[in-house]
PDB file of C-alpha atoms in Angstrom:
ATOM      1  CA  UNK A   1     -20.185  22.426 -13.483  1.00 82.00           C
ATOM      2  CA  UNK A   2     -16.208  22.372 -13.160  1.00 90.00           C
ATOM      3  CA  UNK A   3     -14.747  19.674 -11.519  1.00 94.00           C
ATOM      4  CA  UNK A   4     -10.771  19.304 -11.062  1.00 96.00           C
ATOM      5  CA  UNK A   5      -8.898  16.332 -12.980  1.00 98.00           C
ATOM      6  CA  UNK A   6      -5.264  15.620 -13.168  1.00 98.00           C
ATOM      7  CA  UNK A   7      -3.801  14.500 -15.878  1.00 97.00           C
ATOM      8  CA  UNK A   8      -0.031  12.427 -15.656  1.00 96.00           C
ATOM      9  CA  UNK A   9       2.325  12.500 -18.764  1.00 95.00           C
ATOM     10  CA  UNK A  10       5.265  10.159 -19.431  1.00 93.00           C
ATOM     11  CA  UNK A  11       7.594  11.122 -23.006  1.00 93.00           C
ATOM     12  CA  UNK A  12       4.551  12.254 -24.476  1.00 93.00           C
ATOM     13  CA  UNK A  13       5.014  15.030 -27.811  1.00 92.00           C
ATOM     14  CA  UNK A  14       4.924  18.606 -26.834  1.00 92.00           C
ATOM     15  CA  UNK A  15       2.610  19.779 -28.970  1.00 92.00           C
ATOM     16  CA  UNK A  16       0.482  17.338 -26.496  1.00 92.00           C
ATOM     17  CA  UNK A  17       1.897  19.209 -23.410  1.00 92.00           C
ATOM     18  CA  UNK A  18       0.930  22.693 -25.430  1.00 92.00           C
ATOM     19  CA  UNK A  19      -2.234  21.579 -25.880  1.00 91.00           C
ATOM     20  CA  UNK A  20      -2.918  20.941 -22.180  1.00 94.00           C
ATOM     21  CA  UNK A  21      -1.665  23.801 -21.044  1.00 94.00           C
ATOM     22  CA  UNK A  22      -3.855  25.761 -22.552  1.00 94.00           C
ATOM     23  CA  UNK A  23      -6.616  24.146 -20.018  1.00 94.00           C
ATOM     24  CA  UNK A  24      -4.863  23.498 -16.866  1.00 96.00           C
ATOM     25  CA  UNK A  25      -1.400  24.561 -15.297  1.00 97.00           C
ATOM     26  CA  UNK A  26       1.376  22.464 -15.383  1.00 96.00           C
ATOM     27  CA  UNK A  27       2.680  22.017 -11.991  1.00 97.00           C
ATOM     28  CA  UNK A  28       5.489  19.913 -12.159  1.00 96.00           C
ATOM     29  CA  UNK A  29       6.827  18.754 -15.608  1.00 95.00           C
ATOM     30  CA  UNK A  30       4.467  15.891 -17.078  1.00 95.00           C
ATOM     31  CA  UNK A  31       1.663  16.758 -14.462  1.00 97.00           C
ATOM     32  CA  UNK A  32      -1.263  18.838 -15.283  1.00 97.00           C
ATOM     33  CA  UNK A  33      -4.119  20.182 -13.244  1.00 98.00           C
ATOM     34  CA  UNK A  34      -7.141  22.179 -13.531  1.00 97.00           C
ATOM     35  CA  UNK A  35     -10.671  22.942 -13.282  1.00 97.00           C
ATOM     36  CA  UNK A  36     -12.801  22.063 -16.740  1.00 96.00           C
ATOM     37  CA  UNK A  37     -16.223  20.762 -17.082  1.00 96.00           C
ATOM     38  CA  UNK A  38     -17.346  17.041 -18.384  1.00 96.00           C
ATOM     39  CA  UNK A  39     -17.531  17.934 -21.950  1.00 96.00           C
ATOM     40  CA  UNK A  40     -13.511  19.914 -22.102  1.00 95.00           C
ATOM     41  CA  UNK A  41     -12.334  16.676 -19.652  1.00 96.00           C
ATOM     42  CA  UNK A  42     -13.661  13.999 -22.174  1.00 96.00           C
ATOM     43  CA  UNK A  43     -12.098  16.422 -25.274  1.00 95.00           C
ATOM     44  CA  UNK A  44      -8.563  16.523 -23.827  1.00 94.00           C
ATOM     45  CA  UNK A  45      -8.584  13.459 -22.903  1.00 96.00           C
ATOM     46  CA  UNK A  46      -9.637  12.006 -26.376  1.00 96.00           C
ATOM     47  CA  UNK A  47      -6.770  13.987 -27.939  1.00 94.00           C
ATOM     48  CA  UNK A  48      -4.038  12.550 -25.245  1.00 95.00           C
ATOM     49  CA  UNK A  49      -5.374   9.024 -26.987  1.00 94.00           C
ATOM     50  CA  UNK A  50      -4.850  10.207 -30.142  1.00 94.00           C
ATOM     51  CA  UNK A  51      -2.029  11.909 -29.584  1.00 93.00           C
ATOM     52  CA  UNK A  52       0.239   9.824 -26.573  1.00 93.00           C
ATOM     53  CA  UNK A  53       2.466   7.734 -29.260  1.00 88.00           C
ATOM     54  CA  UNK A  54       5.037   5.661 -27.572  1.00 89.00           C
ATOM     55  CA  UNK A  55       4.572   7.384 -23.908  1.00 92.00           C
ATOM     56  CA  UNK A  56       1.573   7.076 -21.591  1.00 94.00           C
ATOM     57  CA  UNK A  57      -0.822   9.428 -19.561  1.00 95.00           C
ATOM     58  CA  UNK A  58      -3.099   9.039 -16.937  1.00 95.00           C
ATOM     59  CA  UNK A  59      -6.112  10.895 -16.066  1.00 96.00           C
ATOM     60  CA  UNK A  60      -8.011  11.027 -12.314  1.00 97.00           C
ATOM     61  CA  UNK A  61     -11.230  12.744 -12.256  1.00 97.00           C
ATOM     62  CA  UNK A  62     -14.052  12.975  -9.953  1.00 96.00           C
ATOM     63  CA  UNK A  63     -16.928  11.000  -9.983  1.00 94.00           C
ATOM     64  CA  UNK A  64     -20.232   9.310  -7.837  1.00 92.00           C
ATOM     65  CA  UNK A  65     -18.183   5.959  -6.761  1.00 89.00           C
ATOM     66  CA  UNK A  66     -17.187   4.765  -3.258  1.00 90.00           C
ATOM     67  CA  UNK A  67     -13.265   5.982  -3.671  1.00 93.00           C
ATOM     68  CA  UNK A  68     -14.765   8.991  -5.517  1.00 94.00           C
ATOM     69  CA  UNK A  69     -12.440   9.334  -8.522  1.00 94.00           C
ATOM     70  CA  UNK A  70     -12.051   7.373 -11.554  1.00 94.00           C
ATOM     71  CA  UNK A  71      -8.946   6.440 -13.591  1.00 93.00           C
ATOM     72  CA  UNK A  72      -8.178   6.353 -17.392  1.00 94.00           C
ATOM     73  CA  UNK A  73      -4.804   5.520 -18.888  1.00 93.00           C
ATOM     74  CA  UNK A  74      -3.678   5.746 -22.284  1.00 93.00           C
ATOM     75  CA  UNK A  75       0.006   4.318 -24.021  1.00 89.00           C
ATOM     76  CA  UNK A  76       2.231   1.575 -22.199  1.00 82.00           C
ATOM     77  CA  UNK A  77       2.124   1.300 -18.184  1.00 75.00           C
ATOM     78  CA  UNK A  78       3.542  -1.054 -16.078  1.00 73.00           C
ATOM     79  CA  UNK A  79       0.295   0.120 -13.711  1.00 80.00           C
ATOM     80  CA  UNK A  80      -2.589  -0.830 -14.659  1.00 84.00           C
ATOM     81  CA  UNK A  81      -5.965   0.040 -12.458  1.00 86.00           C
ATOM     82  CA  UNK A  82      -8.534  -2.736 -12.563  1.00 88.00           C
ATOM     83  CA  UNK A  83     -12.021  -3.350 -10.744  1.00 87.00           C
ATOM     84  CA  UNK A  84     -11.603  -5.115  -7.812  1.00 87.00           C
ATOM     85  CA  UNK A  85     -15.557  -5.509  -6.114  1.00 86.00           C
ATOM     86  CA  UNK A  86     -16.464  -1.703  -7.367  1.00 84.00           C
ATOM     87  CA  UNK A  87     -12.474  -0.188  -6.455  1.00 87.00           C
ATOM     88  CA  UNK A  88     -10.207   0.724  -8.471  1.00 87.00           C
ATOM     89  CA  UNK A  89      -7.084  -1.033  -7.700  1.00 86.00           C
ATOM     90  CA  UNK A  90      -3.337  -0.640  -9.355  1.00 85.00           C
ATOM     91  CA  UNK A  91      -2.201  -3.952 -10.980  1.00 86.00           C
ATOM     92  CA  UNK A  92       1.552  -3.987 -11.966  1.00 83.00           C
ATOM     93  CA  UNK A  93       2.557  -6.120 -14.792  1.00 81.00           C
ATOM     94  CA  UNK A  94       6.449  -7.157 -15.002  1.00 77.00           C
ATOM     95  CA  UNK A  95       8.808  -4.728 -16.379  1.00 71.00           C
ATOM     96  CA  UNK A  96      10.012  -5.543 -19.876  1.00 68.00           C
ATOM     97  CA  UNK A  97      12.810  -7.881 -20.119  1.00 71.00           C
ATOM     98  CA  UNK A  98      16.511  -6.180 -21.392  1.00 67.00           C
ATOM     99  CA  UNK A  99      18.264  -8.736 -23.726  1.00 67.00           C
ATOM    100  CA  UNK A 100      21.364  -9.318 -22.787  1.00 63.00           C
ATOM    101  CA  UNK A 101      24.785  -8.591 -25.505  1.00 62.00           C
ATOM    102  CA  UNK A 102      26.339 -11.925 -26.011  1.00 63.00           C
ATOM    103  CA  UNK A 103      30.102 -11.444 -26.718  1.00 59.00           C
ATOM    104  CA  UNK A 104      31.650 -12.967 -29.103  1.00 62.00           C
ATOM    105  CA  UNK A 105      33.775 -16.229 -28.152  1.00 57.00           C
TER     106      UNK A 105
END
């Protein structure tokens, strides 16, 4: 039976975006939704991991838990969801340091 995911794309290829399209409608740029079953969820979501490179994704789905969705990511995030007691929480991690130029004395 259908069940609705989302599916959230940072810098990703667009082949990648192309590819999504073709199963859900992209509502905003980067943000995907639609209606698929198990099997086409898990197959889309295996080529965003192949496929993500140097951006990231995230996918919400449906499923029997007490918040009633899970999460997957794939690529770099600064948000990462973690099992806190059976919930999904976000965890951030600290943004990436930017060396600073030295000039030259």
């Amino acid at each position: 039976m259908p069940s609705m995911v989302v599916i959230a794309t940072t810098a990703v290829p667009d082949h990648l975006r192309g590819a999504l399209s073709r199963w859900t409608s992209e509502v905003v740029p980067g943000i995907f939704i639609g209606s698929v079953s198990a099997r086409v969820r898990d197959q889309l979501w295996q080529a965003v991991t192949e496929i993500v490179g140097n951006g990231a994704a995230l996918l919400i789905h449906p499923t029997d838990t007490e918040q009633g969705y899970a999460i997957r990511t794939a690529g770099s995030r600064r948000r990462i969801p973690a099992d806190f007691d059976g919930l999904t929480l976000i965890r951030m991690t600290a943004a990436p340091r930017v060396k600073e130029m030295q000039s030259p004395s």
